[in-house]
PDB file of C-alpha atoms in Angstrom:
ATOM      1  CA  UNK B  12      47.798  21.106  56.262  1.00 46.00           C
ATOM      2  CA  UNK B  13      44.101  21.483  56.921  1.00 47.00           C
ATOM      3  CA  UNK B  14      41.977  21.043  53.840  1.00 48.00           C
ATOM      4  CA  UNK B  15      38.558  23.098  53.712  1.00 46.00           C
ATOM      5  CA  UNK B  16      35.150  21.913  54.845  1.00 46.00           C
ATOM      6  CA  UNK B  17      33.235  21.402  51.263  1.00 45.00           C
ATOM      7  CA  UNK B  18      34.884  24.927  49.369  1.00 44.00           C
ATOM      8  CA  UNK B  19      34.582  24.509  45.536  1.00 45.00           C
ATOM      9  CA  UNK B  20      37.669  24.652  44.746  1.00 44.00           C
ATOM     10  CA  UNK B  21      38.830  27.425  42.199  1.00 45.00           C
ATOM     11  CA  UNK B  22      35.955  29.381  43.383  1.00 43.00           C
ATOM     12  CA  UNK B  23      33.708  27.182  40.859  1.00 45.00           C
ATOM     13  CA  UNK B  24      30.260  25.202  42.289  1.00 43.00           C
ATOM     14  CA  UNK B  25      30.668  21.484  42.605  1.00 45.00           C
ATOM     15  CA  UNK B  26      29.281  19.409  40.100  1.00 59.00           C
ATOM     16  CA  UNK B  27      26.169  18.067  41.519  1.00 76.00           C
ATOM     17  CA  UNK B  28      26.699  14.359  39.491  1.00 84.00           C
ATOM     18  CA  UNK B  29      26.367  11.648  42.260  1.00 88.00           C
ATOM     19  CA  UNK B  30      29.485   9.607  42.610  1.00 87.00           C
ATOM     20  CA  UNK B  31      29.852   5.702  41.760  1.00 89.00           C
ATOM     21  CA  UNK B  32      31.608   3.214  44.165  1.00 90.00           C
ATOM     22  CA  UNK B  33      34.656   3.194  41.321  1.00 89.00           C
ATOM     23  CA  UNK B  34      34.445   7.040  41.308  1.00 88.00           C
ATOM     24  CA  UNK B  35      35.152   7.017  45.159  1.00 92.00           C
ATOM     25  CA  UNK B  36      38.113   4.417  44.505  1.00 92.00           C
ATOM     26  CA  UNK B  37      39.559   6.335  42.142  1.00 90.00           C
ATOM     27  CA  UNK B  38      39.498   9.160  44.321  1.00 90.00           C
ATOM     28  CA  UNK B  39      41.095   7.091  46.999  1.00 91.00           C
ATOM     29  CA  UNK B  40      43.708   5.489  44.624  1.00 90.00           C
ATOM     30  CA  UNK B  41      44.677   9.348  44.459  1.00 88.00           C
ATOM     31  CA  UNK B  42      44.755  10.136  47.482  1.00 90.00           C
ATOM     32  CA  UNK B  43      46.637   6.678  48.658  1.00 90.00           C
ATOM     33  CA  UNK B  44      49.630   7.989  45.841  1.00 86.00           C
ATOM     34  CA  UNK B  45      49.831  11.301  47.621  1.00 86.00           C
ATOM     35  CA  UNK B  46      50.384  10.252  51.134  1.00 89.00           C
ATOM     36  CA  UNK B  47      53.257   7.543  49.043  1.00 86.00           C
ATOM     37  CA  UNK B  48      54.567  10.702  47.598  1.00 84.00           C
ATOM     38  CA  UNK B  49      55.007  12.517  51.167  1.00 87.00           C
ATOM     39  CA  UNK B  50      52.163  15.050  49.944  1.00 87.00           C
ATOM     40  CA  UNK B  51      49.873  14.231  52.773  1.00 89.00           C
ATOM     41  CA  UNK B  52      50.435  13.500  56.430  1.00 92.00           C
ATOM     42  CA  UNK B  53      48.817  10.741  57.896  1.00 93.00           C
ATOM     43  CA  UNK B  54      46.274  12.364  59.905  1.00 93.00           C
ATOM     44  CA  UNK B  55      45.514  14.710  56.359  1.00 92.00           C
ATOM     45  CA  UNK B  56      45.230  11.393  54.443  1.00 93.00           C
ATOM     46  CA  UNK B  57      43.088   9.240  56.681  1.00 94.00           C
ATOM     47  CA  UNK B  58      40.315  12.401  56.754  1.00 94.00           C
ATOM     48  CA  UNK B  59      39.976  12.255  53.494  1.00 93.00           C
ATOM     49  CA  UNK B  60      39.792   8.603  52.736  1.00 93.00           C
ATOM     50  CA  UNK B  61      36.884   8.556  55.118  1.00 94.00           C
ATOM     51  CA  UNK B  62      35.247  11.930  53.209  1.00 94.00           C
ATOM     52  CA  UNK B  63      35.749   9.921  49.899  1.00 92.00           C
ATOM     53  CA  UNK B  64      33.749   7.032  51.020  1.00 93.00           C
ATOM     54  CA  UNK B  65      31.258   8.968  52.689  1.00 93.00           C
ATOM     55  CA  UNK B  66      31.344  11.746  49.431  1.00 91.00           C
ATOM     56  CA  UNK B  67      27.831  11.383  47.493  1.00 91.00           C
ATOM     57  CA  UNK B  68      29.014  13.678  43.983  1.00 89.00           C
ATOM     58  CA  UNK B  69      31.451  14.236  42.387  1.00 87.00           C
ATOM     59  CA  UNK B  70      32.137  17.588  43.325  1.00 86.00           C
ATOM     60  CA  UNK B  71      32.360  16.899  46.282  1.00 89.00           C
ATOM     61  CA  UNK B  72      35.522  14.096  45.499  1.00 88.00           C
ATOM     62  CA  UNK B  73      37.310  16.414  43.304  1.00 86.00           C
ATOM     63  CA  UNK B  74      37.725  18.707  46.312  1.00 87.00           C
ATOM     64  CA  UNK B  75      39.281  15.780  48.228  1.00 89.00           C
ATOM     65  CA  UNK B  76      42.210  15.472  45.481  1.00 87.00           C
ATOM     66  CA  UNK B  77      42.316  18.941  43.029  1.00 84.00           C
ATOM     67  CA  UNK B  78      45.635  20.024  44.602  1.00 85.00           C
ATOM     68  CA  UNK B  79      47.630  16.866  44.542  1.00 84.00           C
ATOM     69  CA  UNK B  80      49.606  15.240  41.061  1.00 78.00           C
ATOM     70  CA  UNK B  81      46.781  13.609  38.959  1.00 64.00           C
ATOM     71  CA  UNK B  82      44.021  15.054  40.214  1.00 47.00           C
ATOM     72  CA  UNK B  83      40.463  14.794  39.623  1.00 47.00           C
ATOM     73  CA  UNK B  84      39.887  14.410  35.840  1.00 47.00           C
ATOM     74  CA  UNK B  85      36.749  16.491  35.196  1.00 53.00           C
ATOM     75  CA  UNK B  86      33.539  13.574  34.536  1.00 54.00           C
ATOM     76  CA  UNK B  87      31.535  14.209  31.952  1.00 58.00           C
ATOM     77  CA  UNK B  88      28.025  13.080  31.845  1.00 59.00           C
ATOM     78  CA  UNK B  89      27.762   9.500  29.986  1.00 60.00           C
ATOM     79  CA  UNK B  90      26.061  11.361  27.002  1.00 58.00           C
ATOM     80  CA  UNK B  91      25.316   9.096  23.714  1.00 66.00           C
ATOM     81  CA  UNK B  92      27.327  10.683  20.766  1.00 65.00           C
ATOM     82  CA  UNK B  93      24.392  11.083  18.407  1.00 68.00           C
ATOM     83  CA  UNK B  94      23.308  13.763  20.942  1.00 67.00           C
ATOM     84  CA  UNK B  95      26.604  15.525  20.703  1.00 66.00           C
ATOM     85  CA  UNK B  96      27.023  18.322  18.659  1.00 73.00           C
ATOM     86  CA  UNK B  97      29.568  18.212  16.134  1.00 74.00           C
ATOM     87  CA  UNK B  98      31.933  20.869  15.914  1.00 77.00           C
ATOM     88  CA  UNK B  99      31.485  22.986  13.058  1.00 80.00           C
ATOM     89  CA  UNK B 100      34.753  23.763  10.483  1.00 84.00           C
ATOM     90  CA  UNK B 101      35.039  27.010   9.700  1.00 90.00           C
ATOM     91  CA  UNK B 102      33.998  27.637   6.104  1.00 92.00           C
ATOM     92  CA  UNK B 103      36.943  30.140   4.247  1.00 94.00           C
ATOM     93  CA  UNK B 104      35.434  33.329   2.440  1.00 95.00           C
ATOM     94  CA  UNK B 105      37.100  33.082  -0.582  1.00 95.00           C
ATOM     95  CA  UNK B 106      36.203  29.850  -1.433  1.00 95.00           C
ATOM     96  CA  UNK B 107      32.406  31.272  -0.532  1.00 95.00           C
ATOM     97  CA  UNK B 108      33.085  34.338  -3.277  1.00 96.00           C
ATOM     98  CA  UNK B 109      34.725  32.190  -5.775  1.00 96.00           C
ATOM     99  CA  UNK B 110      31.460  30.015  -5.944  1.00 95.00           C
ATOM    100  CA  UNK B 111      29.218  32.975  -5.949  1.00 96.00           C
ATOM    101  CA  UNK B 112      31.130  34.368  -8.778  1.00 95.00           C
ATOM    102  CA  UNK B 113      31.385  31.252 -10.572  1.00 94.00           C
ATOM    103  CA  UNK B 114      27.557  31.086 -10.646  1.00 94.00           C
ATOM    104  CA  UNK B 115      27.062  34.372 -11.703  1.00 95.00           C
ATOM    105  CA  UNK B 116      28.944  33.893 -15.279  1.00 93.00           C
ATOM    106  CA  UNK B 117      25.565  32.791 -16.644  1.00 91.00           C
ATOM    107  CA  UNK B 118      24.184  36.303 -15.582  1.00 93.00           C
ATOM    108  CA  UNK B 119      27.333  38.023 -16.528  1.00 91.00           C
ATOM    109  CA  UNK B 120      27.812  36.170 -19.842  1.00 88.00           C
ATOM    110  CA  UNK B 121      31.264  35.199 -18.381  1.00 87.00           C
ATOM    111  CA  UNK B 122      32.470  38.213 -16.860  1.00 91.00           C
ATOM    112  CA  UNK B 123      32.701  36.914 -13.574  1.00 94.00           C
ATOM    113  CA  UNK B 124      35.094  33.840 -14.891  1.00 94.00           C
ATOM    114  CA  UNK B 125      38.137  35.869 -13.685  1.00 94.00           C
ATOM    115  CA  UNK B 126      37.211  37.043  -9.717  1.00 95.00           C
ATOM    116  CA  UNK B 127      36.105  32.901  -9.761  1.00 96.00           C
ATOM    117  CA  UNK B 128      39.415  31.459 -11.324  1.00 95.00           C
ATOM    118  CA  UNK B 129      41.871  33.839  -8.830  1.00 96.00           C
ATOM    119  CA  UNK B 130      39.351  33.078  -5.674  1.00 96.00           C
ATOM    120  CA  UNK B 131      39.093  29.754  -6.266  1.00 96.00           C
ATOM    121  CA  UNK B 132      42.847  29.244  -6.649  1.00 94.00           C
ATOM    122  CA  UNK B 133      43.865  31.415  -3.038  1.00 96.00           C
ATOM    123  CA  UNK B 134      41.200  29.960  -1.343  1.00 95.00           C
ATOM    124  CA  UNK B 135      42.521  26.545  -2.246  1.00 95.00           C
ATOM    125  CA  UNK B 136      45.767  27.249  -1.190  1.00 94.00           C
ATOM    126  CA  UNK B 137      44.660  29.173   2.069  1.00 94.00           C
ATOM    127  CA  UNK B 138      42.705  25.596   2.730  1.00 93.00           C
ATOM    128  CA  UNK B 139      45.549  23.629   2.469  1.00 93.00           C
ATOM    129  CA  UNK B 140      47.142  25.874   4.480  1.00 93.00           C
ATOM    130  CA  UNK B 141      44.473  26.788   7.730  1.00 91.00           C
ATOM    131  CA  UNK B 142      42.734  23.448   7.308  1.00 88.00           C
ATOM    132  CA  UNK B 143      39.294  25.669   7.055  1.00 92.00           C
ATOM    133  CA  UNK B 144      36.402  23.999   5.144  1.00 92.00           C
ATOM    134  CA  UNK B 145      34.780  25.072   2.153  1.00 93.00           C
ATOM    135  CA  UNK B 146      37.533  23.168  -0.882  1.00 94.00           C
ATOM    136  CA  UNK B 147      34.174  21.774  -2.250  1.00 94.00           C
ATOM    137  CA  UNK B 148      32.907  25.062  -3.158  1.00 94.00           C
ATOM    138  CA  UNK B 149      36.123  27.027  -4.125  1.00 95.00           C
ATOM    139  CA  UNK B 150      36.393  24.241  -6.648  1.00 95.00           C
ATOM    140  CA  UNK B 151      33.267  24.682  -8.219  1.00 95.00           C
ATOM    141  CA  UNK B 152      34.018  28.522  -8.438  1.00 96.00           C
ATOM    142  CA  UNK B 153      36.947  27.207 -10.589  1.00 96.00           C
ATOM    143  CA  UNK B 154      35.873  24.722 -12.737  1.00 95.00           C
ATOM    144  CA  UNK B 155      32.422  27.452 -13.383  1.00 95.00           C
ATOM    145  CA  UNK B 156      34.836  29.926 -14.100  1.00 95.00           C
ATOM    146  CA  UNK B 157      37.829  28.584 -16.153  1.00 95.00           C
ATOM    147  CA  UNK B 158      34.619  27.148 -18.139  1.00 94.00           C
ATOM    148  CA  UNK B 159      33.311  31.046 -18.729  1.00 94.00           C
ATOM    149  CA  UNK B 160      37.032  31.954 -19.687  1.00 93.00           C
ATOM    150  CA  UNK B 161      37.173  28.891 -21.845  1.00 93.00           C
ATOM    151  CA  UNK B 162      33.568  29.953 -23.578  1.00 93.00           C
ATOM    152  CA  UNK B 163      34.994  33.320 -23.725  1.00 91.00           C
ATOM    153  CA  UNK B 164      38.346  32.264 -25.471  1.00 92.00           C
ATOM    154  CA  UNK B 165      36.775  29.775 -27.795  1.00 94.00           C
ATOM    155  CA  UNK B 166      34.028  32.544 -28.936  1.00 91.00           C
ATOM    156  CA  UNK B 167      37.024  35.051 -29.536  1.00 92.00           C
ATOM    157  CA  UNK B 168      38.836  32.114 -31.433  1.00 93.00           C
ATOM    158  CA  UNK B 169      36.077  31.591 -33.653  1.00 94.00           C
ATOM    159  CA  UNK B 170      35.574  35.619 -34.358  1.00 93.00           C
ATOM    160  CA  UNK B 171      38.727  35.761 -35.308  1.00 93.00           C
ATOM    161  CA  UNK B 172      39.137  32.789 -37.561  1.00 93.00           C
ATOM    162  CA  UNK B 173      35.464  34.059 -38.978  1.00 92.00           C
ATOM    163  CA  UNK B 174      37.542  37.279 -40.021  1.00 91.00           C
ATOM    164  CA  UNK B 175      40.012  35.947 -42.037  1.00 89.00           C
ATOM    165  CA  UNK B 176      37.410  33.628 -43.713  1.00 90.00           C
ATOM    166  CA  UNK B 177      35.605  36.860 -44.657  1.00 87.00           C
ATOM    167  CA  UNK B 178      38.746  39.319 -46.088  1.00 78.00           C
TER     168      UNK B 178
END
């Protein structure tokens, strides 16, 4: 088996990272498990023990072991994590309309209590269920519009109660 004179392998370009003394014995340590294995013949594996030491990336070591068990784990660039971006969690629309509606009751004088309460409720449950973000404002839809409902009911209450007062 003849290996290829400095291909990227998978058709992708070598990283361009220059490689450590440990990244070269790692590479070796590889390669050394391979031949054990019966993967590489001895001419095969001493080649590329002397490319690994003489290898200056690590592209260029990750051809030397990408098509043998445990190859090259892909190095990532030492990078400190307060430069990392964090991923984002997706925010669920519903819980977005129930808090929009829940703020509106004070324009609507309540009438968007209702779209709040059943919003806030599925997007709750769809939360629970996707893991998506956004519980903090579904929530407030709710407690904004079972508030409005509970205006509502109380003013209604107290109409009717003024009613009987009156007959």
């Amino acid at each position: 088996m003849s290996y290829p004179a400095w291909q990227p392998w998978g058709g992708q370009p070598a990283p361009s990272m220059l490689a450590s003394t440990a990244d070269r014995e790692r590479a070796v340590d590889v390669l050394r498990a391979g031949f054990a294995e019966g993967r590489l013949e001895r001419g095969e594996f001493e080649k590329r023990v002397e490319r690994a030491y003489s290898a200056r990336t690590l592209g260029e070591l990750s051809l030397l072991v990408a098509d043998l068990p445990q190859g090259p784990v892909p190095q990532q660039p030492a990078v400190p994590m307060a430069f990392v971006p964090l991923a984002r969690q997706r925010t669920n629309d519903k819980a977005v309309a129930a808090a929009v509606c829940g703020g509106l009751v004070f324009f609507t004088a309540g009438l968007t209590g209702i779209p709040a309460v059943i919003l806030g409720h599925a997007a709750r449950g769809e939360i629970r269920r996707t893991g998506e973000g956004g519980d903090g404002l579904a929530l407030a839809g709710l407690i904004l519009g079972w508030v409005a409902l509970g205006t509502w009911a109380l003013g209604l209450l107290s109409l009717i109660v003024l009613a009987f007062a009156l007959v």
